Tab-separated table of C-alpha atoms in Angstrom:
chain	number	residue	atom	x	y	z
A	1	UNK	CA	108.180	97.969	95.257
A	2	UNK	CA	111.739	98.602	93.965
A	3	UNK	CA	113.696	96.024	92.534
A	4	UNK	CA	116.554	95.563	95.236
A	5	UNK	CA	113.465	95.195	98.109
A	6	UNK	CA	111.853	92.184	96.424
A	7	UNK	CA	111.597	88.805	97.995
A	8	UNK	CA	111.843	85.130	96.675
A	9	UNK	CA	108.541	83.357	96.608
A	10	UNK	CA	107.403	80.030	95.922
A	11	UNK	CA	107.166	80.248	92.114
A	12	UNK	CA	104.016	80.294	90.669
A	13	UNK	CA	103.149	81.316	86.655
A	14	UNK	CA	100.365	84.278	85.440
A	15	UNK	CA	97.949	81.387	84.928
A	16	UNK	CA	97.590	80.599	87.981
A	17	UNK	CA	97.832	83.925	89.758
A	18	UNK	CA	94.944	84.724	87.214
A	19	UNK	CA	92.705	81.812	88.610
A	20	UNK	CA	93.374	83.370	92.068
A	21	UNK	CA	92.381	86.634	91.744
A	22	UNK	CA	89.091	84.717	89.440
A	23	UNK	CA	88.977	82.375	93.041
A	24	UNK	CA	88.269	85.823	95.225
A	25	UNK	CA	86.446	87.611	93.022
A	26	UNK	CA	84.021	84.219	92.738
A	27	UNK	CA	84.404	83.496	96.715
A	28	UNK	CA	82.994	87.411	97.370
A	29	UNK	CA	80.701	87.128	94.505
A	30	UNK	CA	81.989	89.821	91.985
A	31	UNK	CA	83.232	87.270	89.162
A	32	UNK	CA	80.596	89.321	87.045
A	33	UNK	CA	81.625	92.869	88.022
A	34	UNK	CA	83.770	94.726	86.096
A	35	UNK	CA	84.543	97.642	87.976
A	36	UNK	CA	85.670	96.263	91.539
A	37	UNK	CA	85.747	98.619	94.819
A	38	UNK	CA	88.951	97.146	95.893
A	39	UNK	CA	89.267	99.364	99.239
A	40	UNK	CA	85.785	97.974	99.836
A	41	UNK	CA	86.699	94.437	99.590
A	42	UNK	CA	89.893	95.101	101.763
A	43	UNK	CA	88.265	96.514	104.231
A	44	UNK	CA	85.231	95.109	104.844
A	45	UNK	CA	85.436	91.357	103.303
A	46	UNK	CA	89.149	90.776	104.029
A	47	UNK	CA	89.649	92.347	107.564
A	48	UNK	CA	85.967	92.596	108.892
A	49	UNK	CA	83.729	90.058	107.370
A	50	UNK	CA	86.425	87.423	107.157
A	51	UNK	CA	88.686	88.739	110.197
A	52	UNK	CA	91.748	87.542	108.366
A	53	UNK	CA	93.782	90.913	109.143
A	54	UNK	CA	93.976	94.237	110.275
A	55	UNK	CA	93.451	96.999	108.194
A	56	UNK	CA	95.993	99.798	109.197
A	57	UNK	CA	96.112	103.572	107.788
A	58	UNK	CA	99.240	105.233	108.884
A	59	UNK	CA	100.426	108.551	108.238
A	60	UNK	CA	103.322	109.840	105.400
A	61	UNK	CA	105.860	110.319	108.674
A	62	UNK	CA	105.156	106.963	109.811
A	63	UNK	CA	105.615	105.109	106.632
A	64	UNK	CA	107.669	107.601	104.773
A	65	UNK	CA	107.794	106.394	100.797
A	66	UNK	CA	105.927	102.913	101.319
A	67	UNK	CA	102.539	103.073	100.003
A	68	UNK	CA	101.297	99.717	100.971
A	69	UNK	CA	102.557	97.122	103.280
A	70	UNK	CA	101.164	93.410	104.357
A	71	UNK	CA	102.837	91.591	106.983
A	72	UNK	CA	104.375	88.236	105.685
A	73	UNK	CA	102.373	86.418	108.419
A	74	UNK	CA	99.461	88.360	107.369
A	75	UNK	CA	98.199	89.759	110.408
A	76	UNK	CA	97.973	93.405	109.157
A	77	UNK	CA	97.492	95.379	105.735
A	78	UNK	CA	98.663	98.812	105.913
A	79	UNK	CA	98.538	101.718	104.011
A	80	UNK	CA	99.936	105.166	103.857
A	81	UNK	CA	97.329	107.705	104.440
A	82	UNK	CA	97.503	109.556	101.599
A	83	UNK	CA	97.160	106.516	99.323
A	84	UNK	CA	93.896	105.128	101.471
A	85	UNK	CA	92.474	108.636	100.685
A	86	UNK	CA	93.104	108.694	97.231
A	87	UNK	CA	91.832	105.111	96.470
A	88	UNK	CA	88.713	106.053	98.407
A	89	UNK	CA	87.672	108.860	95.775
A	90	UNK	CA	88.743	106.202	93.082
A	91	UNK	CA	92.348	106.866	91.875
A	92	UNK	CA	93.722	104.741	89.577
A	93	UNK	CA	97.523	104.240	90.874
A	94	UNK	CA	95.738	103.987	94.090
A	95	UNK	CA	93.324	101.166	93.444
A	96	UNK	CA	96.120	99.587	92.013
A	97	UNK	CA	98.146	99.769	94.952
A	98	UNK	CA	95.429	97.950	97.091
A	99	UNK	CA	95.238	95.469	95.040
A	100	UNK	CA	98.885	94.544	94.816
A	101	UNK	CA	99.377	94.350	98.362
A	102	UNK	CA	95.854	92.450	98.367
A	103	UNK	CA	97.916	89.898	96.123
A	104	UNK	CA	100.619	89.944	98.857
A	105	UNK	CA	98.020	88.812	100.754
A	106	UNK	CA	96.539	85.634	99.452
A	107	UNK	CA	100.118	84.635	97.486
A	108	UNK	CA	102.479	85.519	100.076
A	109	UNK	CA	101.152	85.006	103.442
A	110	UNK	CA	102.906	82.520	105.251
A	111	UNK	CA	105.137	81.652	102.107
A	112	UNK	CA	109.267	81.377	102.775
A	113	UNK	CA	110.851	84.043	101.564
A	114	UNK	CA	114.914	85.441	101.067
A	115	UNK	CA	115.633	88.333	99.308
A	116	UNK	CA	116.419	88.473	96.049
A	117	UNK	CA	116.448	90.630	92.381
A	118	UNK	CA	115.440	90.219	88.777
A	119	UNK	CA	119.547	91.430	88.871
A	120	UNK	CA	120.464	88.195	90.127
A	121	UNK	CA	119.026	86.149	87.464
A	122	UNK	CA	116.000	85.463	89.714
A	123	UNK	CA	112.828	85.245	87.528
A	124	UNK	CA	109.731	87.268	87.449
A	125	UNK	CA	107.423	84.283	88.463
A	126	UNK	CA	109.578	83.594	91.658
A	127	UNK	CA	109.722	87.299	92.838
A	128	UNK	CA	106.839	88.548	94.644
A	129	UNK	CA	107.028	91.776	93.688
A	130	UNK	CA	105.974	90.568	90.131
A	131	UNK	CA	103.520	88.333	91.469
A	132	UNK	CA	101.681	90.653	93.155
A	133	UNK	CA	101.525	93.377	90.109
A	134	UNK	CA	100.471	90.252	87.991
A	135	UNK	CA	97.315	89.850	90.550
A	136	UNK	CA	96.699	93.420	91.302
A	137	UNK	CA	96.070	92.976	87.558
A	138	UNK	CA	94.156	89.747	87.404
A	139	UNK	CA	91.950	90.815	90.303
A	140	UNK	CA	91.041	94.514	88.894
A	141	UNK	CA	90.833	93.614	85.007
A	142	UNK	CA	89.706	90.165	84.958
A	143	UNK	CA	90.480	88.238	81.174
A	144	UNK	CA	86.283	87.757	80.906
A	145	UNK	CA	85.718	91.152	80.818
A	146	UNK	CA	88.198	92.387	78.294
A	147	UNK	CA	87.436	91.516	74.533
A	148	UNK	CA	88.596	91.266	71.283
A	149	UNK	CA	89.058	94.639	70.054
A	150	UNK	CA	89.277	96.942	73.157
A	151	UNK	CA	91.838	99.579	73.540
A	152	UNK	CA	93.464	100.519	76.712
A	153	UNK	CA	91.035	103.924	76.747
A	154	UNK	CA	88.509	100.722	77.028
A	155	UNK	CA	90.180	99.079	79.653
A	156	UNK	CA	91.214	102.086	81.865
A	157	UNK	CA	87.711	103.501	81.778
A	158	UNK	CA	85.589	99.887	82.169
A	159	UNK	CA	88.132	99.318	85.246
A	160	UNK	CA	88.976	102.180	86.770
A	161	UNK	CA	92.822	101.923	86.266
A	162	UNK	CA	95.741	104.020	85.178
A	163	UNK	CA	96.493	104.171	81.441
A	164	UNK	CA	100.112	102.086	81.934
A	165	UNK	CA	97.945	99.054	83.746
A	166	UNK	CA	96.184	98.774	80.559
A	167	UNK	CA	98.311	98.778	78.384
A	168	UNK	CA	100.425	96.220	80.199
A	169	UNK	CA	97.104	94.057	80.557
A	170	UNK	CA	96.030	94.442	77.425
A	171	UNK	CA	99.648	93.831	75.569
A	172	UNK	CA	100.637	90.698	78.616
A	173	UNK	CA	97.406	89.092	77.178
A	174	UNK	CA	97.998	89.143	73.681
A	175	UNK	CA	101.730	88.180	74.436
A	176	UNK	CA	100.256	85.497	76.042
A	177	UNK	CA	97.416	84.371	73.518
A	178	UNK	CA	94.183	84.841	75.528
A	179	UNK	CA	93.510	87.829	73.197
């Protein structure tokens, strides 16, 4: 997820990344669920249920420092091993991580792509690197279930998420105005 290894993607603002991680969670019929089991929904909804890809656990050698990958065409979802098991018991960086290449998923797949940098004047809304944080986000801490008045100690605990997602939730939507 480094900065010289992101992509140009069809451009597309936090609004609308928001009302597609509301779309999924409404389509697999968790728009009232706080607390999401995202390795659940990747899984079993998006590779099983759905047979939209294949879900792919390789080893540390195999994948060296990559945590997550999904193919551009979408045909797989992979993750490094170490990350799958930590997400399973519930780790917050690792929940995150599914859930950013989950955005991959549904924003990317199939979309043209060229390589490019926030470096080379490329915005955040046309990278996909951004995108995907933005609805790794939108997907795990949903704008209906934060309120006026929470703290990120709120947020991280209602959602399962490290203290840094939070924050940047929390502080993107009052930037914004939806808080």
């Amino acid at each position: 997820m480094s900065d010289p290894d992101d992509y140009r993607v069809p451009p597309l603002n936090w609004n609308q990344i928001a009302g597609k991680a509301d779309w999924l969670r409404g389509v697999l019929r968790m728009a009232d669920a706080p607390y999401i089991d995202v390795v659940h929904v990747v899984e079993t909804f998006i590779c099983n249920a759905m047979e939209l890809s294949e879900f792919q656990v390789w080893s540390r050698e195999e994948m060296g420092p990559c945590e997550g990958e999904t193919c551009p065409q979408g045909t797989f979802i992979r993750f490094r091993e170490d990350v799958y098991e930590k997400a399973c018991r519930g780790d917050n960086r690792a929940r995150f991580t599914f859930a950013h290449e989950l955005g991959h998923f549904f924003l990317h797949r199939n979309a043209p792509m060229a390589r490019a940098s926030r470096r080379d004047g490329t915005p955040a809304y046309m990278l996909a690197e951004p995108q995907a944080n933005q609805f790794a986000a939108a997907f795990l801490m949903p704008r209906q279930h934060i309120f006026l008045g929470d703290e990120a100690g709120d947020i991280r605990t209602r959602f399962g998420v490290s203290w840094d997602a939070a924050s940047n939730r929390l502080s993107d939507l009052k930037k914004r105005g939806q808080l």
